[in-house]
Short mmCIF file of C-alpha atoms in Angstrom, two decimals:
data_model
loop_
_atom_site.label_atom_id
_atom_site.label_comp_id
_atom_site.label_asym_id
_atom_site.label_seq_id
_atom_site.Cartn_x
_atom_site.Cartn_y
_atom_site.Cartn_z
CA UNK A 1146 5.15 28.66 53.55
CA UNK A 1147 2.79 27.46 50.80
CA UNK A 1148 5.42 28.29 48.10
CA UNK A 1149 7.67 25.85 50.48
CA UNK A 1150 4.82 23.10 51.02
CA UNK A 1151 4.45 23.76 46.86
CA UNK A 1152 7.67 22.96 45.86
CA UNK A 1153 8.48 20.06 48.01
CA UNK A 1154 5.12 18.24 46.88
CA UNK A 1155 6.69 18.93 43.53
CA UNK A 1156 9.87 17.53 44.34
CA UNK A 1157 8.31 14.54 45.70
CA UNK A 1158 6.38 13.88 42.89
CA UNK A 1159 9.20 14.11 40.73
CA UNK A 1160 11.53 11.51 42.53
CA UNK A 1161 8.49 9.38 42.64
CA UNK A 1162 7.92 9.21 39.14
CA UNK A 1163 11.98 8.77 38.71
CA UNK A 1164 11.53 5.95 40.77
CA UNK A 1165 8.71 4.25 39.38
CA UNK A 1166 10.90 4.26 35.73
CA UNK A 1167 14.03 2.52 37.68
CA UNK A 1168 14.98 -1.20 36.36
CA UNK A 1169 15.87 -2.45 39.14
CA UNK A 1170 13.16 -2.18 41.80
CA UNK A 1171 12.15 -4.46 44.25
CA UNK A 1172 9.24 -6.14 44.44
CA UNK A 1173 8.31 -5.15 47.95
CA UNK A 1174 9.27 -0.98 46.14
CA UNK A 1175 7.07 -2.02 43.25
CA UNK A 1176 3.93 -2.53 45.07
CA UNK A 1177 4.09 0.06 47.13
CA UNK A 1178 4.42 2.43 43.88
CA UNK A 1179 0.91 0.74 42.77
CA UNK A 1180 -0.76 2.25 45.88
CA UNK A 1181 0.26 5.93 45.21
CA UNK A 1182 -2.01 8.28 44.38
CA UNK A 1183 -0.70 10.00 41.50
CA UNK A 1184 -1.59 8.98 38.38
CA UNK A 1185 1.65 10.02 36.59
CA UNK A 1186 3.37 7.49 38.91
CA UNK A 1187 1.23 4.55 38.00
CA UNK A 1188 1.99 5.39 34.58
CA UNK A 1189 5.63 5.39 34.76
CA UNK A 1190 5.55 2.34 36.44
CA UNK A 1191 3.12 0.41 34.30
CA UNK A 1192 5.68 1.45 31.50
CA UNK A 1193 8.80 -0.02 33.23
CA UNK A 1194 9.36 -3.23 31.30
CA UNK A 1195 11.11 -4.31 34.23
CA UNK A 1196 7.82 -4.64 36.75
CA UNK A 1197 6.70 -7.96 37.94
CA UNK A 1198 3.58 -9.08 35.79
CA UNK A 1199 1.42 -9.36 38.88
CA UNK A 1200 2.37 -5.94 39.73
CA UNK A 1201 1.44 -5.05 36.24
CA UNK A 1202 -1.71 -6.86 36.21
CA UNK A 1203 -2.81 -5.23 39.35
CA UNK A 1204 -2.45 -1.57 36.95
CA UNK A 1205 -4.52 -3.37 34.76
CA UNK A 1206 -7.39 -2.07 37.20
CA UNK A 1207 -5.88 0.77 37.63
CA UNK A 1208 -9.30 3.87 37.39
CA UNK A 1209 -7.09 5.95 34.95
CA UNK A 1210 -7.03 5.11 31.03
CA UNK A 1211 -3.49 6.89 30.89
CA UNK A 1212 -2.33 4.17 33.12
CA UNK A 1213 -3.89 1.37 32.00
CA UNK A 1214 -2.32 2.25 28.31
CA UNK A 1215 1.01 2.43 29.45
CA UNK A 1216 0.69 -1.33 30.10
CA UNK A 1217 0.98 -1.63 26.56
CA UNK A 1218 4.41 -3.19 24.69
CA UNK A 1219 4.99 -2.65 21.15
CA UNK A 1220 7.02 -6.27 20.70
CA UNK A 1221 6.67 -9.07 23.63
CA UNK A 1222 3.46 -8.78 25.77
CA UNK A 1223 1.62 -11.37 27.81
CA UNK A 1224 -1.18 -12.27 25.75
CA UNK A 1225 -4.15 -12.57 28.24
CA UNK A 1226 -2.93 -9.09 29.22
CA UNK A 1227 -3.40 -7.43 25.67
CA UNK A 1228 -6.53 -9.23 25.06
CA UNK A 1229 -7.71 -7.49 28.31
CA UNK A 1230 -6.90 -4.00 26.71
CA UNK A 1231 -8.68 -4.82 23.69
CA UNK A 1232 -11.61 -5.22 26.02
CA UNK A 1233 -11.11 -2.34 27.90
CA UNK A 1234 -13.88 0.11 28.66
CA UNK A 1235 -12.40 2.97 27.19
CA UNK A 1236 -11.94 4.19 23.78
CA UNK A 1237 -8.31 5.26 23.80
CA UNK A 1238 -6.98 2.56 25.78
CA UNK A 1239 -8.64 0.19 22.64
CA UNK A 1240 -7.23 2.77 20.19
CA UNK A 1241 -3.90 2.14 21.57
CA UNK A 1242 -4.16 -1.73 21.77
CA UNK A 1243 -5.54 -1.21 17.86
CA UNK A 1244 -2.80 0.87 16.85
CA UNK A 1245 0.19 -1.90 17.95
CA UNK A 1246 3.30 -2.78 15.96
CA UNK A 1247 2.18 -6.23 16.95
CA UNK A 1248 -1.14 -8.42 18.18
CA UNK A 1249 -1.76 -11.63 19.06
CA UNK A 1250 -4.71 -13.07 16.54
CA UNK A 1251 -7.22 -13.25 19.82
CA UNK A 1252 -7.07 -9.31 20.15
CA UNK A 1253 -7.23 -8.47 16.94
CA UNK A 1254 -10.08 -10.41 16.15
CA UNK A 1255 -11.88 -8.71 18.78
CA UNK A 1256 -10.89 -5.09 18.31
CA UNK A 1257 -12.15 -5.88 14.10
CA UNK A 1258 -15.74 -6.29 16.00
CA UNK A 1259 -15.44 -3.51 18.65
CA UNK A 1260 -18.32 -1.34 18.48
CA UNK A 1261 -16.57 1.63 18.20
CA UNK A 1262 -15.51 2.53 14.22
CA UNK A 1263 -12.66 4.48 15.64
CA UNK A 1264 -11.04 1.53 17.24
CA UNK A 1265 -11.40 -0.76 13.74
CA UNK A 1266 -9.79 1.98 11.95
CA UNK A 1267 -6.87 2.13 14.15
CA UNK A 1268 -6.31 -1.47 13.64
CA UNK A 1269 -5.86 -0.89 9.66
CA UNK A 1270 -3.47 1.95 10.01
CA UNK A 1271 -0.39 1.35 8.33
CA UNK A 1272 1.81 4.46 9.55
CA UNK A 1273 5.40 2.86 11.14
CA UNK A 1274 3.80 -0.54 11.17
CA UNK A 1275 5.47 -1.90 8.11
CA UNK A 1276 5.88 -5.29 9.85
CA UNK A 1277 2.11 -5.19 10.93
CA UNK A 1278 0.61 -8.47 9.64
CA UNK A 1279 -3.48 -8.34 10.32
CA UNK A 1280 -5.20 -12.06 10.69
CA UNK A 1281 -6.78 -14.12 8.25
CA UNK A 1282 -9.99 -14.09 10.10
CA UNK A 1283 -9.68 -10.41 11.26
CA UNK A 1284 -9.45 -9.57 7.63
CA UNK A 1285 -12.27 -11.25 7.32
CA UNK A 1286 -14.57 -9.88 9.85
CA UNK A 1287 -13.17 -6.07 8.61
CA UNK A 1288 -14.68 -7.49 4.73
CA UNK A 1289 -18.04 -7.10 5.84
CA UNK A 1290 -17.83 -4.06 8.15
CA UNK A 1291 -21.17 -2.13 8.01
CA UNK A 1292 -18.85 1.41 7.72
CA UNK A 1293 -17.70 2.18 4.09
CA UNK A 1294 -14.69 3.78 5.11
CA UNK A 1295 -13.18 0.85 6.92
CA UNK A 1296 -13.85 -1.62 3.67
CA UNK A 1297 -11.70 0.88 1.61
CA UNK A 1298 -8.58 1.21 4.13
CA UNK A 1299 -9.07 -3.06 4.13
CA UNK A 1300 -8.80 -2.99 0.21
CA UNK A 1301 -5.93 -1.11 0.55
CA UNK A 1302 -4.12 -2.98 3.36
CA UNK A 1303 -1.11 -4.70 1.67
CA UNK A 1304 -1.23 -8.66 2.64
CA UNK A 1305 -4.84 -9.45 2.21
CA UNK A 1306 -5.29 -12.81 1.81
CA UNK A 1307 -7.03 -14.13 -1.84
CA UNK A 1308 -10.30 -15.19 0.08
CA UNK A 1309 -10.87 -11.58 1.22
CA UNK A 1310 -9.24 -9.91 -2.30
CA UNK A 1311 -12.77 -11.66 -3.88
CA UNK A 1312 -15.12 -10.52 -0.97
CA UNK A 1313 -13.92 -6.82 -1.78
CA UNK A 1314 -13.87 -7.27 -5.31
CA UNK A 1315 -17.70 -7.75 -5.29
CA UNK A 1316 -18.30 -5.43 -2.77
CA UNK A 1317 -21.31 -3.22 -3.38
CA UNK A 1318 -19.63 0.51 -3.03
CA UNK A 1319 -17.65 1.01 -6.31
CA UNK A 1320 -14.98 3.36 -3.76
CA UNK A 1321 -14.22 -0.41 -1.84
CA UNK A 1322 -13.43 -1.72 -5.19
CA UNK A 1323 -11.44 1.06 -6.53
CA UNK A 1324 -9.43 1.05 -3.81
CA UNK A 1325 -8.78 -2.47 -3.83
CA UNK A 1326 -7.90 -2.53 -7.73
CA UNK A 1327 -5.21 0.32 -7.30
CA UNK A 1328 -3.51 -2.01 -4.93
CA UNK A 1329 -1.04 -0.70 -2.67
CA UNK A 1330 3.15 0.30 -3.03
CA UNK A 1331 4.18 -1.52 0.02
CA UNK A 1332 7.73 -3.35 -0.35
CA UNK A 1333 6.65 -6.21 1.15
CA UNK A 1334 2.92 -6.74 -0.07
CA UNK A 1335 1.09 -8.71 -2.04
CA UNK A 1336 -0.20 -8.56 -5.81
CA UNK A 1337 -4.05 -9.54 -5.91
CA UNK A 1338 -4.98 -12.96 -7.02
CA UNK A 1339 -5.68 -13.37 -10.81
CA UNK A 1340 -9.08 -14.08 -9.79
CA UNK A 1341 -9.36 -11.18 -8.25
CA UNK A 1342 -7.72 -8.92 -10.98
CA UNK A 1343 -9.96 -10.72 -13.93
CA UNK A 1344 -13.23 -9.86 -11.85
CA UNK A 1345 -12.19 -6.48 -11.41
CA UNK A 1346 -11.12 -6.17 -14.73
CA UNK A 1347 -14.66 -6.69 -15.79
CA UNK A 1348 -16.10 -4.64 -13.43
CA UNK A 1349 -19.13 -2.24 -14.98
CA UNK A 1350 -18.16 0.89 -13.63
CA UNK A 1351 -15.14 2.10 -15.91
CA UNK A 1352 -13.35 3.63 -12.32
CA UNK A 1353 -12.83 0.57 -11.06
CA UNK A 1354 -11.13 -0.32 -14.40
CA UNK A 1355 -8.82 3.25 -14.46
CA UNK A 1356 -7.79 2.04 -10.82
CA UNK A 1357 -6.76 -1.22 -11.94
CA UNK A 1358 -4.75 -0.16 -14.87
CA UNK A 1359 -2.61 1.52 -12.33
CA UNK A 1360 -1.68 -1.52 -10.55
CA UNK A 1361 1.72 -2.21 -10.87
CA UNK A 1362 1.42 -5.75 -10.35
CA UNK A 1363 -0.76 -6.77 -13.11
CA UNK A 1364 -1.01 -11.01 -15.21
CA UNK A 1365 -0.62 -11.22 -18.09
CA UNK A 1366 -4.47 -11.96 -18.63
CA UNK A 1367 -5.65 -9.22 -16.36
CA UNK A 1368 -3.09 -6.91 -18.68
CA UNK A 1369 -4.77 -8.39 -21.31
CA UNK A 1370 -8.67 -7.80 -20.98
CA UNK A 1371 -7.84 -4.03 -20.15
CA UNK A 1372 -5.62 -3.71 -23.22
CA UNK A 1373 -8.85 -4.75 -25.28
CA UNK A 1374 -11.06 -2.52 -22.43
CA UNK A 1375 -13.89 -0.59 -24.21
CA UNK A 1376 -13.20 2.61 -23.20
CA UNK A 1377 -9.53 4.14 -24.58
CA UNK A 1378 -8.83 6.27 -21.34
CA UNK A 1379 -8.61 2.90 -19.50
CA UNK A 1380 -6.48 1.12 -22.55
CA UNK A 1381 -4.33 5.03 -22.30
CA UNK A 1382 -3.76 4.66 -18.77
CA UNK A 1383 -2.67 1.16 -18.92
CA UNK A 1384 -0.09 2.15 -21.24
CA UNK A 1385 1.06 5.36 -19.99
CA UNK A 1386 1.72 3.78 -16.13
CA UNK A 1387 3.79 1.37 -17.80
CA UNK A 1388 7.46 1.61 -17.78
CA UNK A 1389 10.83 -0.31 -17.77
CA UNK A 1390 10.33 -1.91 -14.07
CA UNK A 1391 6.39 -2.25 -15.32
CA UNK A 1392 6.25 -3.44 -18.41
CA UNK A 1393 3.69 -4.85 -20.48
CA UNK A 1394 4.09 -8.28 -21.74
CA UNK A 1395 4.43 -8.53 -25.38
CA UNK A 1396 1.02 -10.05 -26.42
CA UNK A 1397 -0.39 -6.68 -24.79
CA UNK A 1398 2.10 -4.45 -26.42
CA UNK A 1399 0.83 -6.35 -29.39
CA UNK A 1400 -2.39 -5.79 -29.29
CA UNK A 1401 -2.35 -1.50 -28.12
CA UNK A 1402 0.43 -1.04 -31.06
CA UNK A 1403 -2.82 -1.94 -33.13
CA UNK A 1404 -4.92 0.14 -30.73
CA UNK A 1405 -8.02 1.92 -32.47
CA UNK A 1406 -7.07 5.04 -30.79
CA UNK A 1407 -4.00 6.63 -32.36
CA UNK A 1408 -3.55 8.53 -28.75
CA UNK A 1409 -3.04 5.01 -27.41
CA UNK A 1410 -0.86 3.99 -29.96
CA UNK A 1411 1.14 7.17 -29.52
CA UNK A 1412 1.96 6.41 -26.12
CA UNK A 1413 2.87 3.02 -26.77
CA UNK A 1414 5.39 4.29 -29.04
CA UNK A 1415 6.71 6.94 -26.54
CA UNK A 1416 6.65 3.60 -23.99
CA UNK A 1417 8.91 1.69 -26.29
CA UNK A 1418 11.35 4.66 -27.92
CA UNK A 1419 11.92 6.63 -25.25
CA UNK A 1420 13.95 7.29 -21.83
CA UNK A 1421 14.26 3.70 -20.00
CA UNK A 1422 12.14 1.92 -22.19
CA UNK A 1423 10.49 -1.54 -21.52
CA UNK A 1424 11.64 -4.32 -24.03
CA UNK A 1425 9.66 -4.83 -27.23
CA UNK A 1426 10.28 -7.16 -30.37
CA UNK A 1427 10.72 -6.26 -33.77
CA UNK A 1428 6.64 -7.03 -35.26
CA UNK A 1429 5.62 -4.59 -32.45
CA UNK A 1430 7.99 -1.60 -33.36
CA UNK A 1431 7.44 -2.39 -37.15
CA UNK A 1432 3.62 -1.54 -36.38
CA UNK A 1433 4.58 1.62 -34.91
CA UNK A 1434 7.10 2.97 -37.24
CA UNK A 1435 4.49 1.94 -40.59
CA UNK A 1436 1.61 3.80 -38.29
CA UNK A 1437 -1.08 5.15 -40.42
CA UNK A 1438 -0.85 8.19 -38.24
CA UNK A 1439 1.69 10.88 -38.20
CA UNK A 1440 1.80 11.91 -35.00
CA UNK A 1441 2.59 8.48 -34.06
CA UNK A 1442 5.69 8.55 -36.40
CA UNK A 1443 6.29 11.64 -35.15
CA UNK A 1444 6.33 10.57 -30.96
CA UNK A 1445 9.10 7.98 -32.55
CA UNK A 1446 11.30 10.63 -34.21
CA UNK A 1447 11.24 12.63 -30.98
CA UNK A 1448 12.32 9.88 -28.65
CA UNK A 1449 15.38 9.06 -31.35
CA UNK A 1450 17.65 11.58 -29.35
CA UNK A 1451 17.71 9.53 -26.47
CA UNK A 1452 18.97 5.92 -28.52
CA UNK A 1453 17.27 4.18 -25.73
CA UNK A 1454 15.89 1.62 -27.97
CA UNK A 1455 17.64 -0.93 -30.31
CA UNK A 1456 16.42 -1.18 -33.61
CA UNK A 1457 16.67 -4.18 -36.18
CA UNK A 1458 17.65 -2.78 -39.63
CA UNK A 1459 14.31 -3.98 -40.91
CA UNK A 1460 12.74 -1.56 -38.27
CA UNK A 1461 15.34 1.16 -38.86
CA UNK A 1462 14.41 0.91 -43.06
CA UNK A 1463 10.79 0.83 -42.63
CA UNK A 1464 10.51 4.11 -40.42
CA UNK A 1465 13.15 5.74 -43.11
CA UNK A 1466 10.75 4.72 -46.26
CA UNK A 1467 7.82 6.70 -44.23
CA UNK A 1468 9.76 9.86 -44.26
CA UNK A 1469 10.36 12.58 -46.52
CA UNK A 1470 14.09 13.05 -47.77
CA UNK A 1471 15.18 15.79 -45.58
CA UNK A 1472 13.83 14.06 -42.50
CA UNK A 1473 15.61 10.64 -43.43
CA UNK A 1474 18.89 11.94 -43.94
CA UNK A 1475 18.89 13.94 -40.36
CA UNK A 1476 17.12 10.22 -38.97
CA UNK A 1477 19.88 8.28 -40.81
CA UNK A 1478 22.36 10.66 -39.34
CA UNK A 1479 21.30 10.11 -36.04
CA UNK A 1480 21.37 6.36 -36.43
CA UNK A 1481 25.05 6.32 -37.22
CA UNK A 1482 25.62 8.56 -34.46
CA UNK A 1483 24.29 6.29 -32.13
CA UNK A 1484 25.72 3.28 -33.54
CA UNK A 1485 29.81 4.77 -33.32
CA UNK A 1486 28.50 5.74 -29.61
CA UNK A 1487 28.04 2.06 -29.15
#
């Protein structure tokens, strides 16, 4: 008999839960679905997108977190009903609200000052919320949050307006502004402001500096004060990040083929001869092929094999009068190879 009893409660409490998911209940059905007792039938009925609101704002008072969550719409929602969510008293529920494909500016400005650090850091995760666009003024709330952790994932959000890009820039923890110099690889983001990337680019700890160099979405002046950077490894990495689809303009390229540090200069030259190679003009590559240097010369001659850079003959003849005669006739061989290829 209690087997029996057993599996009939079970059996009712599975058609119930069917029924609460079903589009096309009444209203009269609907409401008396809110009175059940099970809390797995609340929930599949505050997730029916086809409920009356009221019926859906009488869930919102529903005792159970699970239920009061499944309230929540990824895309269209009644705004005064979010905003509730973001005020609920639990932490999931505002965890869930925080975590939303979409939010109108009202609850996200209040879940950036909920008191719970969880719940701020759930509104900055980026994970399949690619169209996730975070407020101006939420953004700005989130600049000066007292946690550490939550000022990095900000710096590394994608669309942060220029107002905020400064606040982090000067922010006190050196992490904060690493993270926001390395910038982000979102399709759709945004390239900090010049202001941002020339404050930065003087920044004192040398970190901060490495971090910008690996932005791919550097100004020319910002390109500029790191390719005369004190410190090589930050005028190295700037080069050696750089490629065809980021290339350095040709004042920098300019000024590293003249680099100090021969390592620098060597990857400049492995930059402009090799595989793919970003465009250069003709007083750059002159610099490189009269280096001082042999292994500079040398980086050249290896990259030759792959003819992925055009030479004028007044570039081809000077990097032929630094080599001795065996080496210039394989060099001049290779030259003519690649020109009856082309």
């Amino acid at each position: 008999l209690y087997s029996s009893a057993a599996s009939d409660v079970y059996k009712r409490q599975a058609l119930l839960e069917a029924l609460a998911s079903n589009a096309t209940l009444t209203c009269s059905v609907q409401q008396v679905l809110v009175g059940v007792k099970s809390p797995k039938v609340r929930a599949r009925l505050a997730a029916n997108e086809a409920v009356n609101i009221d019926i859906l704002r009488q869930l919102l008072h529903a005792p159970e977190a699970d239920v009061r969550a499944a309230l929540l719409r990824d895309w269209w929602m009644d705004s005064s009903m979010e905003l509730e969510l973001a005020q609920d008293k639990d932490v999931s529920v505002r965890c869930a609200v925080a975590s939303k494909a979409r939010l109108c500016k009202s609850a996200q400005v209040t879940l950036a000052q909920d008191r719970d650090e969880t719940v701020r850091s759930c509104l900055l995760q980026l994970d399949n919320r690619e169209l996730f666009i975070l407020h101006r003024l939420a953004q700005e709330i989130l600049a000066h949050d007292s946690e550490q952790f939550i000022r990095e994932q900000l710096a590394a959000y994608p669309n942060l307006t220029p107002s905020v890009q400064l606040i982090l820039a000067k922010d006190e923890e050196v992490s904060v502004r690493e993270a926001l110099a390395r910038g982000h690889d979102a399709w759709r983001g945004e390239a900090l402001c010049e202001e941002a990337q020339l404050y930065l680019s003087r920044d004192e700890y040398s970190s901060v500096r490495l971090a910008l160099a690996e932005n791919s979405r550097l100004s020319h002046a910002a390109q500029m004060l790191l390719a005369q950077d004190a410190l090589a490894s930050v005028r190295l990495k700037l080069v050696e990040v750089s490629s065809y689809q980021r290339k350095l303009s040709p004042d920098a390229q300019n000024l590293l083929s003249r680099d100090q540090d021969s390592k620098v200069r060597q990857a400049l030259a492995i930059q402009l001869f090799g595989v793919l190679v970003q465009p250069s003009e003709e007083d750059v590559q002159l610099a490189l092929v009269s280096d001082p240097d042999p292994e500079v010369r040398l980086a050249i001659l290896g990259c030759l094999r792959y003819g992925g850079t055009r030479m004028t003959d007044a570039v081809k003849a000077r990097l032929l009068e630094t080599l001795d005669s065996d080496t210039r006739q394989t060099v001049e061989e290779m030259f003519e190879s690649c020109e009856e290829d082309n």
